Short mmCIF file of C-alpha atoms in Angstrom, two decimals:
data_model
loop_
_atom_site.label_atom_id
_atom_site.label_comp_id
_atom_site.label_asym_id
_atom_site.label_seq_id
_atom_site.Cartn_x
_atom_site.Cartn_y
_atom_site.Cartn_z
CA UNK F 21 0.00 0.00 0.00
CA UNK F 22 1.17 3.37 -0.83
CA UNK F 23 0.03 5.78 1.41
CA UNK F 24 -0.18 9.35 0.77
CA UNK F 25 2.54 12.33 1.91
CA UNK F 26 1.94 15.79 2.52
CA UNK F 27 2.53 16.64 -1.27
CA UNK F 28 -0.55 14.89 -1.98
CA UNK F 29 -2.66 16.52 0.78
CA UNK F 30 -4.55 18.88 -1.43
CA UNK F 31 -8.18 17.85 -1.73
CA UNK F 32 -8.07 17.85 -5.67
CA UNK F 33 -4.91 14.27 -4.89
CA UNK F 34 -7.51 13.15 -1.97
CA UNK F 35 -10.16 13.47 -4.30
CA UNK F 36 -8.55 11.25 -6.73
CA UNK F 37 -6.93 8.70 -4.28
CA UNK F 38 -10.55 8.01 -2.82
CA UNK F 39 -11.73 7.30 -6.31
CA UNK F 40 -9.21 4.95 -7.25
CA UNK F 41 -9.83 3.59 -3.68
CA UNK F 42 -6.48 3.03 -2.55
CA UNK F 43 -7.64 4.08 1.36
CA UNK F 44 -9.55 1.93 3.62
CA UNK F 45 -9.91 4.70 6.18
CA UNK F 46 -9.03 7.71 6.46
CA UNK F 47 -7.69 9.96 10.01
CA UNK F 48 -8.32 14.18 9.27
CA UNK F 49 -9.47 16.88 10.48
CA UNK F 50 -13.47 17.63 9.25
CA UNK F 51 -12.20 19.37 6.19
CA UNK F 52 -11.83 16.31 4.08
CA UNK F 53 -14.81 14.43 5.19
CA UNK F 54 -16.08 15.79 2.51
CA UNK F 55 -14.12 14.56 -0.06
CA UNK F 56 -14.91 10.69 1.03
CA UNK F 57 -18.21 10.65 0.38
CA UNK F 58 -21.06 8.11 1.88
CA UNK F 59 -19.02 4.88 -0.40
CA UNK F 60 -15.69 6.54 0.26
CA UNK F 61 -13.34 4.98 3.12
CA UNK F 62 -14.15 5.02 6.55
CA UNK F 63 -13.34 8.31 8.39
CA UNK F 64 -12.10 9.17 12.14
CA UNK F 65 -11.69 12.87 12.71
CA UNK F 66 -9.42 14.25 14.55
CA UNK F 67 -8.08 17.39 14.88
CA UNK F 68 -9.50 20.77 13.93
CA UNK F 69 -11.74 21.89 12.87
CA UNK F 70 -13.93 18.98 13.64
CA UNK F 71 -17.74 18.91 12.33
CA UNK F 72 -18.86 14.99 13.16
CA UNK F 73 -17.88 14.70 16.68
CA UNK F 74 -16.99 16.75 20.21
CA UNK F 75 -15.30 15.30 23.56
CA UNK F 76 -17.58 15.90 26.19
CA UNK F 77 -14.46 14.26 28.31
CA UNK F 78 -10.68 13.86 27.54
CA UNK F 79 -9.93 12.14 24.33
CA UNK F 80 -6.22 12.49 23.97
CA UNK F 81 -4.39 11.28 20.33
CA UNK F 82 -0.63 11.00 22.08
CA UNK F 83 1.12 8.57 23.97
CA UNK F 84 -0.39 5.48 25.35
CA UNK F 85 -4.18 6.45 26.16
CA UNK F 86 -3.68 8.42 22.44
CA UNK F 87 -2.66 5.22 21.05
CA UNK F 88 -5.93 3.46 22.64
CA UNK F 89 -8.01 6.06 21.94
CA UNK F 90 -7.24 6.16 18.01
CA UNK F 91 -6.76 2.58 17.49
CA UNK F 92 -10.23 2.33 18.78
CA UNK F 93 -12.04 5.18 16.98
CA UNK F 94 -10.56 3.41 14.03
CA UNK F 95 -11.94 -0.40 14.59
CA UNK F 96 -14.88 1.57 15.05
CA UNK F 97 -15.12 3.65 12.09
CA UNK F 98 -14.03 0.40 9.84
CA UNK F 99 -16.97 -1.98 11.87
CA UNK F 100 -19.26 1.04 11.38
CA UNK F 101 -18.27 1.58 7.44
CA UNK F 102 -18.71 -2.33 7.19
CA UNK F 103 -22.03 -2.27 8.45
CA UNK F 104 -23.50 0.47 6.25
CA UNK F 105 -21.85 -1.42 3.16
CA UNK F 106 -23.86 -4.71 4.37
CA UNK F 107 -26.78 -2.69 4.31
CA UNK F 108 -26.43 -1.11 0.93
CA UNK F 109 -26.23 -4.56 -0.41
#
């Protein structure tokens, strides 16, 4: 898998990376949730500005509970991408 570097972070190469579907998720800010679409990759946010989702208690992204706390939100993004897929079918 290639995966992408900061020269392709302009939403014109995310654009075209979703399409050819090289991502299975996808970690950003809200900006490019746009750019996934509803059959795009699955999609944690994180960072700012965020549009999908607020703490309402400490969600740190470094060190060891940062490490817990993303690997989570993405098993759940992928289960949760899975599951609308199933029911699209």
């Amino acid at each position: 898998a290639r995966y992408p570097t900061e020269v392709d972070a302009t939403p014109e190469r995310f654009e075209a990376l979703v399409a050819e579907g090289e991502p299975d998720v996808v970690v950003g800010s809200g900006l490019f949730r746009a750019y996934t679409g509803d059959d795009g990759p699955a999609y944690v946010e994180l960072g700012f500005p965020s549009f999908l989702s607020h703490a309402l208690h400490p969600r740190p992204y470094l060190g060891f509970w940062g490490a817990r706390w993303i690997a989570e939100a993405i098993f759940n993004a992928l289960l949760e991408k899975d599951e609308g897929d199933a029911r699209r079918r």
